Every structure is written in C-alpha cells, then in structure tokens.
mmCIF file of C-alpha atoms in Angstrom:
data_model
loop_
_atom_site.group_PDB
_atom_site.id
_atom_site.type_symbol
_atom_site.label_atom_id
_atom_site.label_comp_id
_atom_site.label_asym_id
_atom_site.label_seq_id
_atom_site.Cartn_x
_atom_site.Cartn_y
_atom_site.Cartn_z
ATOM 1 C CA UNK C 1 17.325 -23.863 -12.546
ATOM 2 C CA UNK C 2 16.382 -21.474 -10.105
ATOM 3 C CA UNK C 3 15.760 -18.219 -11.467
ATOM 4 C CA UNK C 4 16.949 -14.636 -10.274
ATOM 5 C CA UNK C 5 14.917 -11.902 -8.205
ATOM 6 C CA UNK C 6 15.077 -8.708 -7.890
ATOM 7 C CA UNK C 7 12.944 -5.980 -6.304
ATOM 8 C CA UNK C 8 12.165 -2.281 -6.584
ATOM 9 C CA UNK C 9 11.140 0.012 -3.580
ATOM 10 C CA UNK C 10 9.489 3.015 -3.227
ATOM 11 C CA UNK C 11 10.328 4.986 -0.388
ATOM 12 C CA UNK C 12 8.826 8.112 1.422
ATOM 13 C CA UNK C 13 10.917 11.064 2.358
ATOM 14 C CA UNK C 14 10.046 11.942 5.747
ATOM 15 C CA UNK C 15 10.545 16.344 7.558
ATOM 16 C CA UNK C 16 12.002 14.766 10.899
ATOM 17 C CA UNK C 17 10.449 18.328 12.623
ATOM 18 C CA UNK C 18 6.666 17.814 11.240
ATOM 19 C CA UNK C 19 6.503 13.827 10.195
ATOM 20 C CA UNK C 20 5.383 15.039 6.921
ATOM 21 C CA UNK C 21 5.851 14.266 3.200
ATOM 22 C CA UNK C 22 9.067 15.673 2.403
ATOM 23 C CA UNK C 23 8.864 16.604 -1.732
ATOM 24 C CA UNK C 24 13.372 17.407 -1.400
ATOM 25 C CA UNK C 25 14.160 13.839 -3.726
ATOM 26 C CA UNK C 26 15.827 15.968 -6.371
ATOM 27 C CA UNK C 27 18.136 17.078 -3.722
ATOM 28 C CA UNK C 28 18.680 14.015 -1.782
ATOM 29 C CA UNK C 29 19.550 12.932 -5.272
ATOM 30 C CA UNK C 30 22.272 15.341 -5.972
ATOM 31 C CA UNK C 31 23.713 14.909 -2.294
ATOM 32 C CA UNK C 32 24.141 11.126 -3.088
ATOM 33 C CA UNK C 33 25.942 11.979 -6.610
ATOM 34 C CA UNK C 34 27.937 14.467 -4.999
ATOM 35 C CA UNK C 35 29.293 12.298 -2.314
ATOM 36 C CA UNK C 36 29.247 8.798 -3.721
ATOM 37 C CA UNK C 37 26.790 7.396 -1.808
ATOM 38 C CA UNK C 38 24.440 4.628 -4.223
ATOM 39 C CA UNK C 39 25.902 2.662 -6.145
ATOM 40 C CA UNK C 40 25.015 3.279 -9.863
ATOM 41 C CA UNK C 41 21.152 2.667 -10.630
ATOM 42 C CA UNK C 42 20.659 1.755 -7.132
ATOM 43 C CA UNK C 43 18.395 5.140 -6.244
ATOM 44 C CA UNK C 44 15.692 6.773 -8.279
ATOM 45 C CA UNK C 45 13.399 9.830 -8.806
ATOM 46 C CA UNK C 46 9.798 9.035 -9.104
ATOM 47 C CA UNK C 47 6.807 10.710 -10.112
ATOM 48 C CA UNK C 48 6.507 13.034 -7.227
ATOM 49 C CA UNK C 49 9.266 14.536 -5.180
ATOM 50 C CA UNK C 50 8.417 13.140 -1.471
ATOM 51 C CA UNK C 51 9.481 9.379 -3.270
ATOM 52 C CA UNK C 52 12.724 7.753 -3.776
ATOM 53 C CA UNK C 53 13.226 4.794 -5.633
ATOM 54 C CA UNK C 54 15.886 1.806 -4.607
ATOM 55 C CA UNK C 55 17.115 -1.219 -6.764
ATOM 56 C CA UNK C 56 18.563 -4.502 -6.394
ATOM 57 C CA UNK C 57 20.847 -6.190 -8.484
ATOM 58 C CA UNK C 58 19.313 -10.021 -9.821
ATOM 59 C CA UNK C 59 20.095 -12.339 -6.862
ATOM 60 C CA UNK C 60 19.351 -16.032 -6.708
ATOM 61 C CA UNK C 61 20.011 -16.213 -2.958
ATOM 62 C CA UNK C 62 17.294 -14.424 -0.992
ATOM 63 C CA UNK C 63 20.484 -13.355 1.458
ATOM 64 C CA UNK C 64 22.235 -11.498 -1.460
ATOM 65 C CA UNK C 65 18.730 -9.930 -1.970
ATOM 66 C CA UNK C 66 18.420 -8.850 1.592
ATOM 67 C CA UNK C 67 21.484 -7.804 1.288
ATOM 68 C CA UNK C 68 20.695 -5.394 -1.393
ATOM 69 C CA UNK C 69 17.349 -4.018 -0.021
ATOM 70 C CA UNK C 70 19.114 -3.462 2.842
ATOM 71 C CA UNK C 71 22.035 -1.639 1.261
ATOM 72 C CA UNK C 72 19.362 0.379 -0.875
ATOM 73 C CA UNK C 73 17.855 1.840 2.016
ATOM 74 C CA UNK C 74 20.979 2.631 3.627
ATOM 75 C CA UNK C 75 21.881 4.408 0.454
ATOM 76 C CA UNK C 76 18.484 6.174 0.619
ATOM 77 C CA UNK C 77 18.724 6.926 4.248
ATOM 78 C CA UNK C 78 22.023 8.436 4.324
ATOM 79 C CA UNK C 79 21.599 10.647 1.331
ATOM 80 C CA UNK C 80 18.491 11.956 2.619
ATOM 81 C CA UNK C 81 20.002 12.210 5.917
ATOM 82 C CA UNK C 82 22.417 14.996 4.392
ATOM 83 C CA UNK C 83 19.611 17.186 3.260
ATOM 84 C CA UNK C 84 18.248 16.891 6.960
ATOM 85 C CA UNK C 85 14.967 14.193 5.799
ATOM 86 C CA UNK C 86 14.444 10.708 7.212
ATOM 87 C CA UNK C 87 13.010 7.656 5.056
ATOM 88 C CA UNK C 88 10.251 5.578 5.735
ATOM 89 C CA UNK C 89 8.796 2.271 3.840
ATOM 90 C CA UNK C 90 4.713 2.721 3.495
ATOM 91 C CA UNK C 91 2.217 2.223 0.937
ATOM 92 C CA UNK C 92 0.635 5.540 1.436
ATOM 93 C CA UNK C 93 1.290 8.971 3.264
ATOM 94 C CA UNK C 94 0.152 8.738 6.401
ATOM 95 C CA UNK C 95 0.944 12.923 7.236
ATOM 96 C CA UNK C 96 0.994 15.047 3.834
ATOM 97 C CA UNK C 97 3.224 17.901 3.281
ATOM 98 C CA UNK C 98 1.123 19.944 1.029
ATOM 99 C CA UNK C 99 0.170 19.502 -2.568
ATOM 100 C CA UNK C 100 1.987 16.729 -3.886
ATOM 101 C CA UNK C 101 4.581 18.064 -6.016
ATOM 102 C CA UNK C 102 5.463 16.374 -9.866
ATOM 103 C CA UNK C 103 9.119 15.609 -10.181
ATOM 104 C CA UNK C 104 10.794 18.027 -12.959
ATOM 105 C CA UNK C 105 10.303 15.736 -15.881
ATOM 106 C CA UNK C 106 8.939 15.958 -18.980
ATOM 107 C CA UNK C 107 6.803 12.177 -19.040
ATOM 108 C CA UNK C 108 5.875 12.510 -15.647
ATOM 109 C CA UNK C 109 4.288 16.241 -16.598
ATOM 110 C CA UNK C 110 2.674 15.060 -19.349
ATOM 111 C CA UNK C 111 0.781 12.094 -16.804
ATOM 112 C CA UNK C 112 -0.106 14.820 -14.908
ATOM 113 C CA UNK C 113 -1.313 17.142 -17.572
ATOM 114 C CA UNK C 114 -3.305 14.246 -18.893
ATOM 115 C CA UNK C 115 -4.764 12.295 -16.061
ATOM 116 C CA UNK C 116 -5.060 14.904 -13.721
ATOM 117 C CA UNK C 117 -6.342 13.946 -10.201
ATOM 118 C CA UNK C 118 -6.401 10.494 -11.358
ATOM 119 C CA UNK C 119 -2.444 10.836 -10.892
ATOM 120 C CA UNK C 120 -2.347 12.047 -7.039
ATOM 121 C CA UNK C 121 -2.518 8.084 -6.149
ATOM 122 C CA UNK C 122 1.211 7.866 -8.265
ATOM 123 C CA UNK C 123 2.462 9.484 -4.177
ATOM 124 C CA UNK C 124 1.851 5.927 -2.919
ATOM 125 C CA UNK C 125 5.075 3.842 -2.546
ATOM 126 C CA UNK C 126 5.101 -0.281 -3.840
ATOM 127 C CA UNK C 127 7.146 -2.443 -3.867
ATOM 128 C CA UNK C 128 8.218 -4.455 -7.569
ATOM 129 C CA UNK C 129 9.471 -7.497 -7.827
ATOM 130 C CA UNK C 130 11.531 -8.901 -11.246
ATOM 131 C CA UNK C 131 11.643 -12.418 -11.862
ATOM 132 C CA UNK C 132 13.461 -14.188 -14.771
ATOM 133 C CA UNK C 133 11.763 -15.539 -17.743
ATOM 134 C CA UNK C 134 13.131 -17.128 -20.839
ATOM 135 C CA UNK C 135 10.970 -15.259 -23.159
ATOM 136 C CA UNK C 136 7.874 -12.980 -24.105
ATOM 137 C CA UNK C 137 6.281 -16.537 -24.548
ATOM 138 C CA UNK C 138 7.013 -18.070 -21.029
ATOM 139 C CA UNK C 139 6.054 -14.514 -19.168
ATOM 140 C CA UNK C 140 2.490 -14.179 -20.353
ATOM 141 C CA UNK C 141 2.220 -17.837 -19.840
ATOM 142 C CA UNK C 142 3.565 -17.041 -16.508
ATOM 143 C CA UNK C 143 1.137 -13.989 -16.203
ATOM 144 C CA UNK C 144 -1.667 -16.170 -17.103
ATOM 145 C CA UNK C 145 -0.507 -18.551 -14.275
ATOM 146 C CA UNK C 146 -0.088 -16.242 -11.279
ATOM 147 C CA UNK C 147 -2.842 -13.746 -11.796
ATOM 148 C CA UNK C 148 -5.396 -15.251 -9.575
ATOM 149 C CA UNK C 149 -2.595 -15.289 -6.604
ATOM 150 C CA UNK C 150 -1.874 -12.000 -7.144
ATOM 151 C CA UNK C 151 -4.600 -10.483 -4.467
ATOM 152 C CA UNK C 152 -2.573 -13.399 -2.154
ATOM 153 C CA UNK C 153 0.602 -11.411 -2.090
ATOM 154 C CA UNK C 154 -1.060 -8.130 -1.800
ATOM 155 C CA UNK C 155 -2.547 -8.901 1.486
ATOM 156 C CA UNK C 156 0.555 -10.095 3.042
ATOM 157 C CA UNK C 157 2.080 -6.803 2.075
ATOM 158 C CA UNK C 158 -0.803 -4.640 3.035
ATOM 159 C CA UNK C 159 0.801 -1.871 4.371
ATOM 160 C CA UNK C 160 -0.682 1.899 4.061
ATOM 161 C CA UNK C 161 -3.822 1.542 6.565
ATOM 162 C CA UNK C 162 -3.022 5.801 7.250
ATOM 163 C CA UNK C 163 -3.871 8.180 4.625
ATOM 164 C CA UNK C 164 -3.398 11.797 5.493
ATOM 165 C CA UNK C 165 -3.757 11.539 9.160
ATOM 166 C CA UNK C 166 -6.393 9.505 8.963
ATOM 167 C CA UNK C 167 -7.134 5.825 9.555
ATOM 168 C CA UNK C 168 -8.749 4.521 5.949
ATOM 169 C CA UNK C 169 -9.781 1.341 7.634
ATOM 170 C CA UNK C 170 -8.205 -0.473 4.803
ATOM 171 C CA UNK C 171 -5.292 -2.740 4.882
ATOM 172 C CA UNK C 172 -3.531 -1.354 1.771
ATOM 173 C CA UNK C 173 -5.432 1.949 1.020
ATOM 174 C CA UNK C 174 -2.651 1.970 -1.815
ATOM 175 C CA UNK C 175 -4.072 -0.631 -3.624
ATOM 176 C CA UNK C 176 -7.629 1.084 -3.616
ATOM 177 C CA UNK C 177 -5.806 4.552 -4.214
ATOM 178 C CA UNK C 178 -3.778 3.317 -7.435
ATOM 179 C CA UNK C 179 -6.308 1.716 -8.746
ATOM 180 C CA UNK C 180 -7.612 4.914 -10.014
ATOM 181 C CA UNK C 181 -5.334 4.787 -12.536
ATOM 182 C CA UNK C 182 -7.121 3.489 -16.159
ATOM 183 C CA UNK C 183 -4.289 1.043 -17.002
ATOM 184 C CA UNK C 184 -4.412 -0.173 -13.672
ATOM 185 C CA UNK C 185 -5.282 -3.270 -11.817
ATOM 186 C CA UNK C 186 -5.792 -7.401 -12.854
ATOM 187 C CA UNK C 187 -6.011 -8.758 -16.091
ATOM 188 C CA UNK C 188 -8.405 -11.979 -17.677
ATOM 189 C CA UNK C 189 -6.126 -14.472 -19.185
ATOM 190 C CA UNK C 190 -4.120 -13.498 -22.672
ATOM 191 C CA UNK C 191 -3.181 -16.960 -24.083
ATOM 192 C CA UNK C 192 -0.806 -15.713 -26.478
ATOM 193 C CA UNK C 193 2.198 -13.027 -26.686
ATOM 194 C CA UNK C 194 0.246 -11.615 -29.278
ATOM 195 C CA UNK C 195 -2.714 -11.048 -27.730
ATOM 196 C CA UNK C 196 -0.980 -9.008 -24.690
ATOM 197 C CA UNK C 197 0.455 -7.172 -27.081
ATOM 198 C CA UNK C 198 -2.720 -6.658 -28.747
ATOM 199 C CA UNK C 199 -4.372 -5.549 -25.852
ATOM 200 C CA UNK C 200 -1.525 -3.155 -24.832
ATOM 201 C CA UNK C 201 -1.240 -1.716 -27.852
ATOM 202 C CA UNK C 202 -5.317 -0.889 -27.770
ATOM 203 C CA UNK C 203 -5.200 1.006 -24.097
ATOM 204 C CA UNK C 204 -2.149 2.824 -25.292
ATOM 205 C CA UNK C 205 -4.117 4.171 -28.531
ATOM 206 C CA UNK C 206 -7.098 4.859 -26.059
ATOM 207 C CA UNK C 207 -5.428 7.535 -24.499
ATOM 208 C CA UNK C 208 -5.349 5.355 -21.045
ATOM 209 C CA UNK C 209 -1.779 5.193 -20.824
ATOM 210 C CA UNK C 210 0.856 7.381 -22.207
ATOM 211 C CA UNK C 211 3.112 4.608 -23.228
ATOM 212 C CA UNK C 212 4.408 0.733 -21.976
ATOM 213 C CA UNK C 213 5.594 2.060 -18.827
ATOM 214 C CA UNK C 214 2.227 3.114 -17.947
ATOM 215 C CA UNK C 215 0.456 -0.013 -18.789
ATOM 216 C CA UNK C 216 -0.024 -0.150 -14.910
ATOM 217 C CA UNK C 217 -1.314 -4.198 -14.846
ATOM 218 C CA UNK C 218 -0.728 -6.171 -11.664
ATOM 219 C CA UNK C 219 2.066 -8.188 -13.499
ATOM 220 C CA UNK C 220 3.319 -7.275 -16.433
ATOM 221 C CA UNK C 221 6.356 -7.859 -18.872
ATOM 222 C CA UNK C 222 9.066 -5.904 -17.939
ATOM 223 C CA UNK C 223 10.119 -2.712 -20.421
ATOM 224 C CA UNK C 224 13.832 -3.488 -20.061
ATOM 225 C CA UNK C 225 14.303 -6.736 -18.419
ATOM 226 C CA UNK C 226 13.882 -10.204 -19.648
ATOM 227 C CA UNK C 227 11.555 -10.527 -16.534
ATOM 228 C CA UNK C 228 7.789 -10.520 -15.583
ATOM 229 C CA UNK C 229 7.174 -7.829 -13.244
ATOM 230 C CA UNK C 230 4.794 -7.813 -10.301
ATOM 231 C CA UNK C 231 3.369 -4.805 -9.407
ATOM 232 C CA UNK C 232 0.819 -5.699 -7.022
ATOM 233 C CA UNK C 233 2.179 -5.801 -3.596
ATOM 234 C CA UNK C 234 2.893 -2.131 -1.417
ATOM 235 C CA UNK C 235 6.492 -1.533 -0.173
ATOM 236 C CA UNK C 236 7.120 -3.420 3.331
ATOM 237 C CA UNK C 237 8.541 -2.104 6.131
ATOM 238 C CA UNK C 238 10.356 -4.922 7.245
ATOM 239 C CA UNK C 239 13.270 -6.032 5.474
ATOM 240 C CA UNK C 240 11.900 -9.863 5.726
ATOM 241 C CA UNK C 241 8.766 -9.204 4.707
ATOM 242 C CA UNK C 242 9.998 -7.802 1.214
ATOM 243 C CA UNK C 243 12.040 -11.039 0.948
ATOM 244 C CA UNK C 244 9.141 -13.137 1.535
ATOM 245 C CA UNK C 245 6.900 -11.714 -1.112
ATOM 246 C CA UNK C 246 9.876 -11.556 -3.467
ATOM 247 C CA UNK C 247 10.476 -15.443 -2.257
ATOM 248 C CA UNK C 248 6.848 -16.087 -3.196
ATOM 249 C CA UNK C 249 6.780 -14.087 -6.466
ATOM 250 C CA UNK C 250 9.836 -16.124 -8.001
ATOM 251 C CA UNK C 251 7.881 -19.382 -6.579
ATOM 252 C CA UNK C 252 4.864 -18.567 -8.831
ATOM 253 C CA UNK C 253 6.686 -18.042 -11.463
ATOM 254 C CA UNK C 254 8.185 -20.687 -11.305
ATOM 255 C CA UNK C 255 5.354 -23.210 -11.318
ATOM 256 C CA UNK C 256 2.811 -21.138 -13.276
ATOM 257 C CA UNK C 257 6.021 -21.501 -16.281
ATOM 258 C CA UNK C 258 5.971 -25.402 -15.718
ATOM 259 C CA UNK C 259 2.092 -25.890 -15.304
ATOM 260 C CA UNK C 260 0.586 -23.337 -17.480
ATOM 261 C CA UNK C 261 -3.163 -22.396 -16.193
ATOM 262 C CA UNK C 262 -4.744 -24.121 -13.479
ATOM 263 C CA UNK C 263 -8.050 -23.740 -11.792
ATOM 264 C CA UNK C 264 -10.872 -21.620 -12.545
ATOM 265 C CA UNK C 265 -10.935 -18.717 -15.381
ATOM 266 C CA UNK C 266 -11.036 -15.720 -13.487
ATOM 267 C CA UNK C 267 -13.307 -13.379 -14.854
ATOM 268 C CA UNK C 268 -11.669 -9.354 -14.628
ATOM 269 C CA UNK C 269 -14.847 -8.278 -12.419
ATOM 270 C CA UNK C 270 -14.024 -11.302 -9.522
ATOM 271 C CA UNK C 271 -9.983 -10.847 -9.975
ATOM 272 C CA UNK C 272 -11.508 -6.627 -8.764
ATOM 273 C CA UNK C 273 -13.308 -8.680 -6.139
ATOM 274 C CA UNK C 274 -9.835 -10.262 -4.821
ATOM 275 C CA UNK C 275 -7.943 -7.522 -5.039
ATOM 276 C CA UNK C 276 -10.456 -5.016 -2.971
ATOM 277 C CA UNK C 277 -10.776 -7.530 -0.311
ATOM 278 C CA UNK C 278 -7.522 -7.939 0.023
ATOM 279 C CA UNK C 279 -6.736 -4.205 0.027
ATOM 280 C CA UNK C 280 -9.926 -3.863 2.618
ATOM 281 C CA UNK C 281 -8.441 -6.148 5.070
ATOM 282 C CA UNK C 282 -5.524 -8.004 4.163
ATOM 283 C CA UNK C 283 -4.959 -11.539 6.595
ATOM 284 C CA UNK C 284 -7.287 -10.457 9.210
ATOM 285 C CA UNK C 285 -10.570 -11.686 7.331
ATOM 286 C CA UNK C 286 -11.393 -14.368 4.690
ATOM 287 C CA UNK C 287 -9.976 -14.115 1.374
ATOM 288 C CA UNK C 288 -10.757 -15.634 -2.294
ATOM 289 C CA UNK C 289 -9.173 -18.976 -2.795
ATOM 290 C CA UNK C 290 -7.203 -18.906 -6.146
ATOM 291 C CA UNK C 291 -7.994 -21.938 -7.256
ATOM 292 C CA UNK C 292 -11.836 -23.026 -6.034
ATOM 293 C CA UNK C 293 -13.028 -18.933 -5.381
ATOM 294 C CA UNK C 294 -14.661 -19.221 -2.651
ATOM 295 C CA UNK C 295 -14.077 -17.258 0.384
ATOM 296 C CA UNK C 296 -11.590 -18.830 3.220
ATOM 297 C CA UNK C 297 -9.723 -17.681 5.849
ATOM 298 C CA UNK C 298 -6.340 -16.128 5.427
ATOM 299 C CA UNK C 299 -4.634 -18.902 7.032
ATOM 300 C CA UNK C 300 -6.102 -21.602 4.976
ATOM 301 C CA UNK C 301 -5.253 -19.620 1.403
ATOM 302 C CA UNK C 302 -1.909 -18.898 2.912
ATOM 303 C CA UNK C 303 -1.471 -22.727 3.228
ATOM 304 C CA UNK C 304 -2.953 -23.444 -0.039
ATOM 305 C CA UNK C 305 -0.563 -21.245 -1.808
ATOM 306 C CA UNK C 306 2.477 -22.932 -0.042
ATOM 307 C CA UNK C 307 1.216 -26.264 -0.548
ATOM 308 C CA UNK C 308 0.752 -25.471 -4.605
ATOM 309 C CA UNK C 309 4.452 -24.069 -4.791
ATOM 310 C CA UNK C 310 6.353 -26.334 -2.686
ATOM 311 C CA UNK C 311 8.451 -27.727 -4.824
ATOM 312 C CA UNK C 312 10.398 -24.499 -6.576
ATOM 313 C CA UNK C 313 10.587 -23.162 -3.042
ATOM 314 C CA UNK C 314 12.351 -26.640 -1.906
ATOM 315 C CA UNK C 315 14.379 -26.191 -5.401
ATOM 316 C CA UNK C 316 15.525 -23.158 -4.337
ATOM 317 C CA UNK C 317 15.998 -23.525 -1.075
ATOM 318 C CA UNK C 318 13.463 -21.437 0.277
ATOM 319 C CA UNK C 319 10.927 -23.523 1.969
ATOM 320 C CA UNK C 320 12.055 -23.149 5.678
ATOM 321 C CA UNK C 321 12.162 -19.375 5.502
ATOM 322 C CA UNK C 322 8.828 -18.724 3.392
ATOM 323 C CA UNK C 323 7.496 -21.018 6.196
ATOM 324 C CA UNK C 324 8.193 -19.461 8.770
ATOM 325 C CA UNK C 325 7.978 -15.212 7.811
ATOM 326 C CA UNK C 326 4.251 -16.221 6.035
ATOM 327 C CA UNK C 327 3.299 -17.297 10.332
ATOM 328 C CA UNK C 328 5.008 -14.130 11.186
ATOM 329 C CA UNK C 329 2.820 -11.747 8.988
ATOM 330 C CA UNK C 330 -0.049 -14.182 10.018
ATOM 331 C CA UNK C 331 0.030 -12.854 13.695
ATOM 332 C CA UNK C 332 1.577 -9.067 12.810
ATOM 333 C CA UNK C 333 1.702 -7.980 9.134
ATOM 334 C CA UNK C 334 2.301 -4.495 7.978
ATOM 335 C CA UNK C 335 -0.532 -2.732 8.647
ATOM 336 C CA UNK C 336 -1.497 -4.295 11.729
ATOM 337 C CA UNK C 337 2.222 -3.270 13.063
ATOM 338 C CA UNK C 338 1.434 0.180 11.659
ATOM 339 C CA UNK C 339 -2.175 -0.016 13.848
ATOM 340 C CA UNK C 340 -0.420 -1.222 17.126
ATOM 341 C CA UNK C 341 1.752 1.821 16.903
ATOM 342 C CA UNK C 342 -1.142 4.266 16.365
ATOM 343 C CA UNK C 343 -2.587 2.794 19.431
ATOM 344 C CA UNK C 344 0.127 2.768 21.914
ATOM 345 C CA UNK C 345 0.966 6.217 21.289
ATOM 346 C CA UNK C 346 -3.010 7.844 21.942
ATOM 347 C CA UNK C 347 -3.960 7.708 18.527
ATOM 348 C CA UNK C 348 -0.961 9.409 16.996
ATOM 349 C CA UNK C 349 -0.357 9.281 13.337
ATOM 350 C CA UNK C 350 3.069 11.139 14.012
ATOM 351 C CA UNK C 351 3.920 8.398 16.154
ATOM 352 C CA UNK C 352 3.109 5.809 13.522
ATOM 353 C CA UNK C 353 5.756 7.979 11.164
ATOM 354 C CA UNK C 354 8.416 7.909 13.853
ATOM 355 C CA UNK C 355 7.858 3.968 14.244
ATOM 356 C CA UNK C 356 8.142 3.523 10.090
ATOM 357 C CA UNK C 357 11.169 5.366 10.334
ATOM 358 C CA UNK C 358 12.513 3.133 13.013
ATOM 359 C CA UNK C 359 11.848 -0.145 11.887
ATOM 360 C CA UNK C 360 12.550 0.988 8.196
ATOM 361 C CA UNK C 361 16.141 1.798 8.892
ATOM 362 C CA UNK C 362 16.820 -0.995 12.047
ATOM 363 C CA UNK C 363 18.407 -3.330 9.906
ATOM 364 C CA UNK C 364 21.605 -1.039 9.256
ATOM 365 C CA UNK C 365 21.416 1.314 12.426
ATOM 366 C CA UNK C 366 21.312 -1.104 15.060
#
C-alpha cells in the first residue's frame, strides 16, 4: 500500500515597493473569501500577519501533490495580489517590515504573552509534511524510526541563509531561529504510545507549551490527522524541491513502519548536533550519517538514505524522480540559489526578494 502525502506551506507576504515583510494576511484573507479564490481549507492565518498558510489535499501521486502546492500558491498569490502584496517561499525574512505583528487571535496572544521574545522565531515560514499511519502505535514507531534522518531532510531544504538584510552564514537560519522555542527540536526514542504521551503531557504541565499544537518536536503525531507530521524541513522555493522532501518523508515512513529502529540510539544532545550542522551548512559540508554517526559528505549520506529506502520509493513509484531532484539540490539547493542571487545583483538582499518572488510563483505565471 502506498500511503498518502500531504504538505503544509508557509508563505511570506512580500510590499512589492520596499521588498519587505508585509503583516496585511488578515486582508489577503478576506479578499480571497470575498472573491472565491482558495478552495476551502486551502489558505491559512498564522501566528504573525506577514505569513500565509497553504494546504494540500492527501495525494498518493506526487503529480496530484504538485498539483496542489502549485494551486496553493496560486491561491495565495492571487489573493494577495488584490491587496497590492506579492508572495515569496523562504525560511526566514530576509528584509523586515517592522515589529512583527501577532495575528488577532486569542491562542496565538496568549504564546506571545507567555513566551515572549522566544516567539519572534514563529515569523519563519516551514514547510509540513503529513504522511499516513494506521495508528498512534505505528506513528511513534515511525517517529522512533525516522528521527535520526530528520537533520537529512532539513539540509536539502535549507532555505533562509538572509535574516533581516543580512547574510546569517547559515543554510537554514530557521532551523537555528525556531529552535528557540522550549518544545522545540529532536526527540530520544519513545518506545511506546504511552510514553509520548507521557512525555507530552509533562512539557505541557511545565508551562513549555501551551497545548498539543505547540508541542513543536521535529515529527510529531498529528492533532487532527491520522498522520505523523514532520516539521523539520523550511518551506522550498521550488515547487520540486517540496515534492522531493515530501517524496522522501512518505519513504521513511514507510520503512521506519516495516523495520522498526535501526542503527545507533541517538542520544537528544548528538540528534542537536545533526540538526545545527545541518542548519549551519546544509549539502555544502559533511553531515552526520544516520545510521554509523560519523561525519560524511553530503553526497555520500544523500546516497545512504536512498539506498536504505529504495524499495517504498520503487513501491510507489518514486525512485526515478527522488533520483534525480536529490542531484539537483546536490549542485544548487535553496539557499545556495538564494546566495547566487545575492551575488549577481552587488550584494542585494532586495534582489534576493525579487528572485523568491519569481521563482516562487514561475510554475503558474509562465
């Protein structure tokens, strides 16, 4: 059986006059209920006002969900477009627009009331992807599986090297921004249903998240979906790239739920290891191998992973394409892309908006 995917992305609204953060989402909203625009559930407040969140349906063919990131950001675009913003898909804000400003909500208030500066890092955009799992059981069996891959996935999304005009010299300065948050980050294995909930329900009663929704770990179970939920990776700009993650995400499931647990037991301070070297430079340096850790090139990890979840891609028909986009973000991922454009243009950072923009919206206004 293959199972479905779905994703969640965070996008940034975009003043086409200054390149800046644009905090205008409660109106874009309106304009697209107004005139019909998104279809329903498929665009989303978030916790400040220069975000929009877009949804997929479940799709078992990575066309139908390319389809539907697509249509998403078309939805996006052309809602914000009637306010007079632009969208753009990046992990972090590369020009701000002032303070960030908390969307008018009562939860999201409260986070902000409670964390305080702790919450500014909740401006970055991600990217989420769903994938099916029979039950509580199989997902933190799954959870268990996949954790020590997670770091993987992150740096072939790395995509937020710009922070407030400035180059961070990180791959996903994202990453390293939300893991501020106390909830936050990678997880030591669970072993049981009832110890994940066990240790939810403790960091909950600790004050260091309001609720489930803001038990912030890299995957998770989903709230409302009979899915596990990764939450590791930052929004892509490219359409393709999103569809590779997503490809590798259900992959991972997928065998982690048929061989439960292999390889080393990550310990939670060398799973923080992974994940900041990944976030530092994503695939242009050595990374830690999931299953031996010890550091190896990108390349070599990247081959390792495909090699240990060949067979659901082949099951699923994926093989071919995974392939061939993980030698494309080899030679130009996300935040080198972002990187090129700073450079061609002098060492613009308003350039580097103008060419998210671009390639975030080329796949429908070609």
């Amino acid at each position: 059986m293959v199972r479905t995917v779905g994703v969640e992305e965070e996008l940034l609204l975009v003043d086409p006059q200054t390149r800046t953060a644009a905090p205008r989402s409660q109106q874009v909203l309106k304009y697209a209920a107004e005139h019909g625009i998104a279809a329903h559930d498929q665009l989303d407040h978030e916790l400040f006002r220069h975000q929009l969140e877009t949804r997929t349906r479940p799709a078992v063919d990575l066309a139908d969900l390319r389809r539907d990131v697509i249509a998403g950001r078309r939805a996006a675009a052309s809602a914000a477009a009637g306010v007079g913003l632009l969208t753009a898909a990046t992990g972090a804000v590369p020009l701000p627009g002032g303070p960030p400003r908390t969307t008018r909500d009562d939860r999201y208030l409260a986070m902000v009331e409670t964390y305080g500066e702790v919450a500014r890092p909740g401006g970055t955009c991600g990217m989420h992807v769903h994938v099916h799992v029979a039950s509580d059981e199989e997902g933190v069996t799954v959870i268990d599986g996949i954790t020590p891959w997670l770091p993987v996935l992150l740096a072939i999304s790395a995509n937020s090297p710009f922070h407030h005009g400035r180059d961070t010299r990180y791959a996903s300065w994202r990453s390293h921004s939300w893991s501020q948050w106390p909830s936050a980050g990678p997880v030591e294995r669970f072993g049981s249903v009832a110890a994940y909930r066990d240790v939810s329900r403790r960091i909950i009663a600790s004050g260091a998240a309001l609720d489930e929704g803001m038990l912030y770990y890299d995957a998770r179970l989903a709230r409302s979906h009979p899915t596990v939920e990764v939450r590791i990776t930052d929004v892509c700009t490219d359409p393709d790239d999103a569809v590779l993650v997503a490809a590798l995400v259900r992959a991972l499931v997928s065998h982690a739920a048929e061989r439960p647990v292999e390889g080393i037991a990550w310990r939670a301070e060398l799973l923080r290891a992974a994940r900041w070297r990944a976030a530092r430079y994503g695939l242009a340096e050595r990374l830690l191998d999931p299953v031996t850790g010890e550091l190896r090139p990108a390349r070599e990890v990247l081959e390792h992973l495909l090699a240990t979840v060949t067979e659901p891609l082949e099951d699923a028909g994926d093989a071919e394409l995974v392939q061939d986009a993980v030698a494309r973000v080899l030679s130009e991922g996300g935040s080198v892309r972002q990187r090129a454009a700073y450079e061609r243009n002098g060492g613009s950072v308003a350039a580097v908006v103008d060419d998210l923009v671009g390639r975030t919206n080329a796949a429908f206004s070609a």
